[in-house]
Every structure is written in structure tokens, then in C-alpha cells.
Short mmCIF file of C-alpha atoms and ligand atoms in Angstrom, two decimals:
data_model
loop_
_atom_site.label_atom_id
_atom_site.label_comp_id
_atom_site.label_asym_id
_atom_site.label_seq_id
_atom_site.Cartn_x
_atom_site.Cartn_y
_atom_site.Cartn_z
CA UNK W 190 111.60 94.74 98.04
CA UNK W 191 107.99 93.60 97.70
CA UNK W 192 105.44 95.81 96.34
CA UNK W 193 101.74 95.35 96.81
CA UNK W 194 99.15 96.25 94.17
CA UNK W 195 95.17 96.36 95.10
CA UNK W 196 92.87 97.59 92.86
CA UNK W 197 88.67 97.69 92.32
CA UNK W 198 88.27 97.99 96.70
CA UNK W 199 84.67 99.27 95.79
CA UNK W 200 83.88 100.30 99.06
CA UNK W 201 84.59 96.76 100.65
CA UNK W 202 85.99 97.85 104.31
CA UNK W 203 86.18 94.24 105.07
CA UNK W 204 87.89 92.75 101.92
CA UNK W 205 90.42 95.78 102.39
CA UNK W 206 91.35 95.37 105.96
CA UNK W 207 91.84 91.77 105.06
CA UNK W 208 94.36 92.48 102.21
CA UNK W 209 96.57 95.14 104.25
CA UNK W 210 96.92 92.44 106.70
CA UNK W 211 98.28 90.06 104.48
CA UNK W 212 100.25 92.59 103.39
CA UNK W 213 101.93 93.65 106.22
CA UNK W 214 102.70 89.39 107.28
CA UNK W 215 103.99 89.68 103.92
CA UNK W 216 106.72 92.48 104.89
CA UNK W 217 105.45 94.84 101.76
CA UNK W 218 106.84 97.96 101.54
CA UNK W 219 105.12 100.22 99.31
CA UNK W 220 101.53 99.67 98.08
CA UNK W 221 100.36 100.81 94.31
CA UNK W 222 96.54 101.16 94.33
CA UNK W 223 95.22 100.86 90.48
CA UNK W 224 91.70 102.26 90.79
CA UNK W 225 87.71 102.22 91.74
CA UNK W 226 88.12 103.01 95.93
CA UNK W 227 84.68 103.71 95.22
CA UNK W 228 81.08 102.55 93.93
CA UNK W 229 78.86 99.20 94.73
CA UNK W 230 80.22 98.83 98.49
CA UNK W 231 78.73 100.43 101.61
CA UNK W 232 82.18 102.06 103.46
CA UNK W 233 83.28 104.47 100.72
CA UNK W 234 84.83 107.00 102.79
CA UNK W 235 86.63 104.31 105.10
CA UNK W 236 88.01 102.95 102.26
CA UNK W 237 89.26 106.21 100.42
CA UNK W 238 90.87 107.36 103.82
CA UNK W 239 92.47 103.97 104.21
CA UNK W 240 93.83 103.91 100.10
CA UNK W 241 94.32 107.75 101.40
CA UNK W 242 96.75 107.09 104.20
CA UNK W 243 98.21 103.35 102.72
CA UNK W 244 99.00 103.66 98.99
CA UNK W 245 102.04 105.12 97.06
CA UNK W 246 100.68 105.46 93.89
CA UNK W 247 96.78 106.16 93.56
CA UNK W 248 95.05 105.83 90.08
CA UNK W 249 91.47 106.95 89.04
CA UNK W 250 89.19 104.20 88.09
CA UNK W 251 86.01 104.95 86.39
CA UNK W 252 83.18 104.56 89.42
CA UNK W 253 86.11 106.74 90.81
CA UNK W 254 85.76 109.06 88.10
CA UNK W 255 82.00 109.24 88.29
CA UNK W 256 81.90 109.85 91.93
CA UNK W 257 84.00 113.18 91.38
CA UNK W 258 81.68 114.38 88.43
CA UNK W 259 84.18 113.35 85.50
CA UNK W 260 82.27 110.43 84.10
CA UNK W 261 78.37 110.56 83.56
CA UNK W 262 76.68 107.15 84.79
CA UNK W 263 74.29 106.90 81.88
CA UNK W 264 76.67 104.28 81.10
CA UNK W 265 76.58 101.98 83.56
CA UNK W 266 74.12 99.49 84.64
CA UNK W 267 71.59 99.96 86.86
CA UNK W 268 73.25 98.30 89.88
CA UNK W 269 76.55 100.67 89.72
CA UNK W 270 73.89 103.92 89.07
CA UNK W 271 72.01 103.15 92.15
CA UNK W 272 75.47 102.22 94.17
CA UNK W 273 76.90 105.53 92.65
CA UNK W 274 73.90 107.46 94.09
CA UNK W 275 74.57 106.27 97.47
CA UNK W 276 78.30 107.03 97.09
CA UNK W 277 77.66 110.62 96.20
CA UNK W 278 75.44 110.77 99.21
CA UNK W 279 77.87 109.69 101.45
CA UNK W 280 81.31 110.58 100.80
CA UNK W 281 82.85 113.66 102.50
CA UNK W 282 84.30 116.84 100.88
CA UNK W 283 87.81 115.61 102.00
CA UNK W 284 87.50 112.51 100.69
CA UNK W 285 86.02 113.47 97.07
CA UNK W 286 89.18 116.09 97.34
CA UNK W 287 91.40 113.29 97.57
CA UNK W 288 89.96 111.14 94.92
CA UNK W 289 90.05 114.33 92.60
CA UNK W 290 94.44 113.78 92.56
CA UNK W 291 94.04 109.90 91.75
CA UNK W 292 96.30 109.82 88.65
CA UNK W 293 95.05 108.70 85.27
CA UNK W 294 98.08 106.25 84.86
CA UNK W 295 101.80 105.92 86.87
CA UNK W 296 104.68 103.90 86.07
CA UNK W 297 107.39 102.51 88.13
CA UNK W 298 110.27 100.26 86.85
CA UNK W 299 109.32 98.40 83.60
CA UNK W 300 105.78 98.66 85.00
CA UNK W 301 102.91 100.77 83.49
CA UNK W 302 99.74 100.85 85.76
CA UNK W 303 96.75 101.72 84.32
CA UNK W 304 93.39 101.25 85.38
CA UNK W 305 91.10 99.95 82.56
CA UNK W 306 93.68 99.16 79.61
CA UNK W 307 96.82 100.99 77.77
CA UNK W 308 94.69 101.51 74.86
CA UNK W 309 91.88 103.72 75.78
CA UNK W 310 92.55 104.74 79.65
CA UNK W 311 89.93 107.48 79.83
CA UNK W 312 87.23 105.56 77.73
CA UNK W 313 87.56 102.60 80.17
CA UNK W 314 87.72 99.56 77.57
CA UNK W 315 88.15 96.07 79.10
CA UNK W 316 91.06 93.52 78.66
CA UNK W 317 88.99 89.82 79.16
CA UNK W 318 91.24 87.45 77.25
CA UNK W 319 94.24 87.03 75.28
CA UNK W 320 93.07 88.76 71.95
CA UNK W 321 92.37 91.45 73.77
CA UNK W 322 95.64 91.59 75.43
CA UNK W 323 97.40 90.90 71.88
CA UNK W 324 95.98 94.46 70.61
CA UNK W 325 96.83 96.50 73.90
CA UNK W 326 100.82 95.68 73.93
CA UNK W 327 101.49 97.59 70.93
CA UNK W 328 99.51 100.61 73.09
CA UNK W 329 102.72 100.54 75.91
CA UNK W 330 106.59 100.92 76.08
CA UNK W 331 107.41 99.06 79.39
CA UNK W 332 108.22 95.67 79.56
CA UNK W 333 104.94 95.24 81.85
CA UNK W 334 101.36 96.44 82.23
CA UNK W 335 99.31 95.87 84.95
CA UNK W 336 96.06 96.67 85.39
CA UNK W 337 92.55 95.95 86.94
CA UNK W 338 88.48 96.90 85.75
CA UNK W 339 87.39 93.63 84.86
CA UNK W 340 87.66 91.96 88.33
CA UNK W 341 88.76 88.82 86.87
CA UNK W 342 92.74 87.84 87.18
CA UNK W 343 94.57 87.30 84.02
CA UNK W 344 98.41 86.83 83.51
CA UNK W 345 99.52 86.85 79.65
CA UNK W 346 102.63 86.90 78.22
CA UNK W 347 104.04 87.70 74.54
CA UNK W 348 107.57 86.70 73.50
CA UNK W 349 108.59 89.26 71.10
CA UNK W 350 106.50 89.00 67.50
CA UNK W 351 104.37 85.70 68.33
CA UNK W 352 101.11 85.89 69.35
CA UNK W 353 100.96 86.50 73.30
CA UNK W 354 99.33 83.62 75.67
CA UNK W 355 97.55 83.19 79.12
CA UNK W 356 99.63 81.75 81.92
CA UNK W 357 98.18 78.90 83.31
CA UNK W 358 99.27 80.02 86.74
CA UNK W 359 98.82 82.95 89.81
CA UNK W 360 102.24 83.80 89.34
CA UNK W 361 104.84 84.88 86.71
CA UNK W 362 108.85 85.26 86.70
CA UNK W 363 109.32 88.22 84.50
CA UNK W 364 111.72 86.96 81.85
CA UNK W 365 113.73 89.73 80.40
CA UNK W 366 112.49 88.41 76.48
CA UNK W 367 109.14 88.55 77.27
CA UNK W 368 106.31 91.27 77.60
CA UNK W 369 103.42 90.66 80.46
CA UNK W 370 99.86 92.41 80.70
CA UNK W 371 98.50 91.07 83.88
CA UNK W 372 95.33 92.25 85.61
CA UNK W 373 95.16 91.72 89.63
CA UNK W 374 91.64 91.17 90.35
CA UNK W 375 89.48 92.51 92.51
CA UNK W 376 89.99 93.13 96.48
CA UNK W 377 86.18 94.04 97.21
CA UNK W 378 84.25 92.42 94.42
CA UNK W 379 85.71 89.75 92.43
CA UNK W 380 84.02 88.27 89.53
CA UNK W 381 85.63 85.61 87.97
CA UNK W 382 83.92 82.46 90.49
CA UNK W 383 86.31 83.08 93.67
CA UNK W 384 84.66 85.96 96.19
CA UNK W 385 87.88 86.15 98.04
CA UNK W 386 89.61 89.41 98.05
CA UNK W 387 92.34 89.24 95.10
CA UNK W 388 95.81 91.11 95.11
CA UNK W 389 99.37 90.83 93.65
CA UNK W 390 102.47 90.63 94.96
CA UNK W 391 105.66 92.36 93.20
CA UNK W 392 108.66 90.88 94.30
CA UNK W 393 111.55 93.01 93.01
CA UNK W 394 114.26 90.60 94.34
CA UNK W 395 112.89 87.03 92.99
CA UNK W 396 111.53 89.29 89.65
CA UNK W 397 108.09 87.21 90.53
CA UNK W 398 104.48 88.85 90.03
CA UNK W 399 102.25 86.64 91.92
CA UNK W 400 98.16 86.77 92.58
CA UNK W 401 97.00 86.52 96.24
CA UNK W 402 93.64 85.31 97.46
CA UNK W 403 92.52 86.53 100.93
CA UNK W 404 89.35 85.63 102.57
CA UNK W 405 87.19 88.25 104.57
CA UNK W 406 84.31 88.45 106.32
CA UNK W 407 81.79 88.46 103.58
CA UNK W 408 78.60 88.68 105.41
CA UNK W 409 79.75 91.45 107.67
CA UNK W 410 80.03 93.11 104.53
CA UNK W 411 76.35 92.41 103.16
CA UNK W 412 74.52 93.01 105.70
CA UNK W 413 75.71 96.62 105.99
CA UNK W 414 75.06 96.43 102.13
CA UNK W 415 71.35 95.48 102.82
CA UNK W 416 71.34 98.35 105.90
CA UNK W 417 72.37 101.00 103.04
CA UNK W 418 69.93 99.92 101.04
CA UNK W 419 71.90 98.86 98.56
CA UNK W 420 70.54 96.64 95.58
CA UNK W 421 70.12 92.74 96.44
CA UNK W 422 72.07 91.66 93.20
CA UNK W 423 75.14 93.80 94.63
CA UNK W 424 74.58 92.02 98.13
CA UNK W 425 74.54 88.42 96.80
CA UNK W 426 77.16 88.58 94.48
CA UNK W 427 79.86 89.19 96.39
CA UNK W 428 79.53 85.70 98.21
CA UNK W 429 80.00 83.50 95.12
CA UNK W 430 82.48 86.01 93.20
CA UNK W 431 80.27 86.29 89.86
ZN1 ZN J 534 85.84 98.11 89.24
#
């Protein structure tokens, strides 16, 4: 069976659509979303309808969390306050209903999904690199953790005590000796020098975790940025990924 994970949509209709396409030419059959359906993007109730209707497992990201009234923006930077204004504005009582039963973390198999990291899931810390990584395994039983928040992919791996390393690669076979914490990327807003839409791929058969890239309409997706208003460094970034 393959599974599909999508995580950080932020509100990016296009970059969505474009990943459950390439999902269903993929013959996926269940769909794990790992947080943020919300914040920066201009189709936030499309996109938590869609998540809504599509996913098996739904987690709570933190723009997620601040669009329901658990989280208080003072924390984040001006962009993602003025893009969480325009959320509240705009989503509908039956969509903020929905969002309020995303799940703080889910597990399935030897995988953990969490949304920010296994260490400190309601204080939203950030996995960027390996030595970051090396201090969360010790924070999760299963043999796998995968997650999303930064926007950037990362696969690592740790073979029992040694220090754990970055794959150099999209994809993993998950050995049996080996732990994994990989993060998927971003569908609507990736940041690490790529803008297209990033997902994995769970193959249960083959026992390979591998990262898709999927290209969408960008611009289709700006300009309704610039007809919400929404701030200039949100519009541009999406087109180079940063
Ligand atoms: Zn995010």
C-alpha cells in the first residue's frame, strides 16, 4: 500500500490540487496530513475542506493552532501576523470546527507523526539539521518520525548508538537497524531553494519513504495573494522557494 503524507498546505489551493493529483496517478491509498492547512496563503477554507474531505490522519500545526485561538501570534513574524489576520477573517465556523479536532500527534506502524518535533510538540521547536535530529530520537519510541514546520526536506538516519547522519538522497529504504527522522517539506510554501510543492511517498510494500516534487501554477497563486492583500514578501517568495 502507498501512503501519502502532505504537510505545511498554508492555504496554497494550487500547490494542493497539484499534489492530490500526483497522488491519485500514484495509486495512494490513504493520505496522513502533518499540519499548518492554514496561514500565509489566500484559499484557507478551500484548503481545510479539501485536507477535510482527503486526509486520514489530520494533525494541528501551529498557524493551525493560532487560527483556532490556541496559540497567541505575538510570536511570529510580521508576515505570518498579518497572513493570520486575514485567515481569521475568512475562514468559516465549519471550517475552524474542523481544524479544532486536528490531533496534536498520531502514529501508524513504526511511524510517529508530529508536526514541529518529538521533543517539544506544543512549543513548536524546529528540527534544521542533523544535531538537531541527534537530540529529538531519544524524545520517540517508533522506529520512525516524520514530521514537517521547517519547510525544508531532510532525511536522517541513526544506526543504533552512533551519531545519526543526513541522507544524501529524496528517498530512504527503512532498514530494520536503523532509526529515521525525516521531514517532508512543504506542499504550499517551500523554503529550502525549490518552490515546487513537496510531499512523501510511504510505500509499505518496497519499505521506501521517498520525497516528491510537484510543480503548480505559482502565479495563479500570487496574484490572488496580491488580490487579498496579502504582504509582497509572502507573494514573492513562493516563486523561488526561500
Ligand atoms: Zn508551516
Amino acid at each position: 500500500m502507498k501512503i501519502g503524507l502532505i504537510s505545511d498546505v498554508h492555504a496554497n489551493l494550487e500547490a494542493l490540487d497539484a499534489c492530490l493529483a500526483d497522488i491519485k496517478t500514484e495509486k495512494v491509498k490513504r493520505i496522513f496530513f502533518l499540519g499548518d492547512a492554514v496561514g500565509y496563503g489566500p484559499d484557507p477554507n478551500k484548503c481545510v475542506e479539501l485536507i477535510h474531505k482527503k486526509a486520514d490522519v489530520k494533525l494541528l500545526g501551529n498557524h493551525d493552532a493560532a487560527a483556532i485561538g490556541l496559540l497567541n501570534t505575538s510570536y511570529f513574524n510580521q508576515y505570518a501576523q498579518l497572513s493570520m489576520g486575514y485567515t481569521c477573517q475568512v475562514l468559516s465556523e465549519k471550517n475552524l470546527s474542523r481544524m479544532k479536532r486536528f490531533q496534536m500527534e498520531a502514529s501508524f506502524d513504526m511511524m510517529k507523526m508530529v508536526h514541529s518535533s518529538p521533543k517539544e510538540p506544543t512549543s513548536w521547536g524546529y528540527i534544521l539539521d542533523v544535531e538537531d535530529a541527534e537530540e529529538n530520537f531519544k524524545y520517540f519510541e517508533q522506529q520512525v518520525c516524520v514530521i514537517g514546520h521547517s519547510h525544508r526536506p531532510l532525511i536522517v538516519k541513526k544506526y543504533k548508538g552512533n551519531r545519526c547522519e543526513a541522507v544524501a538522497h529524496d528517498f530512504v529504504h527503512i532498514d530494520d537497524d536503523y532509526r529515521y527522522i525525516i521531514n517532508i517539506g512543504s506542499v504550499g510554501q517551500p523554503r529550502d531553494g525549490d518552490p515546487r510543492a513537496s510531499y512523501m511517498i510511504y510505500d509499505t510494500e518496497t519499505n521506501i519513504m521517498s520525497i516528491r516534487r510537484v510543480e503548480y501554477d505559482c502565479e495563479k497563486t500570487q496574484q490572488k495573494m496580491i488580490n487579498a492583500n496579502l504582504p509582497r514578501f509572502l507573494v514573492d517568495r513562493i516563486a523561488v522557494g526561500k
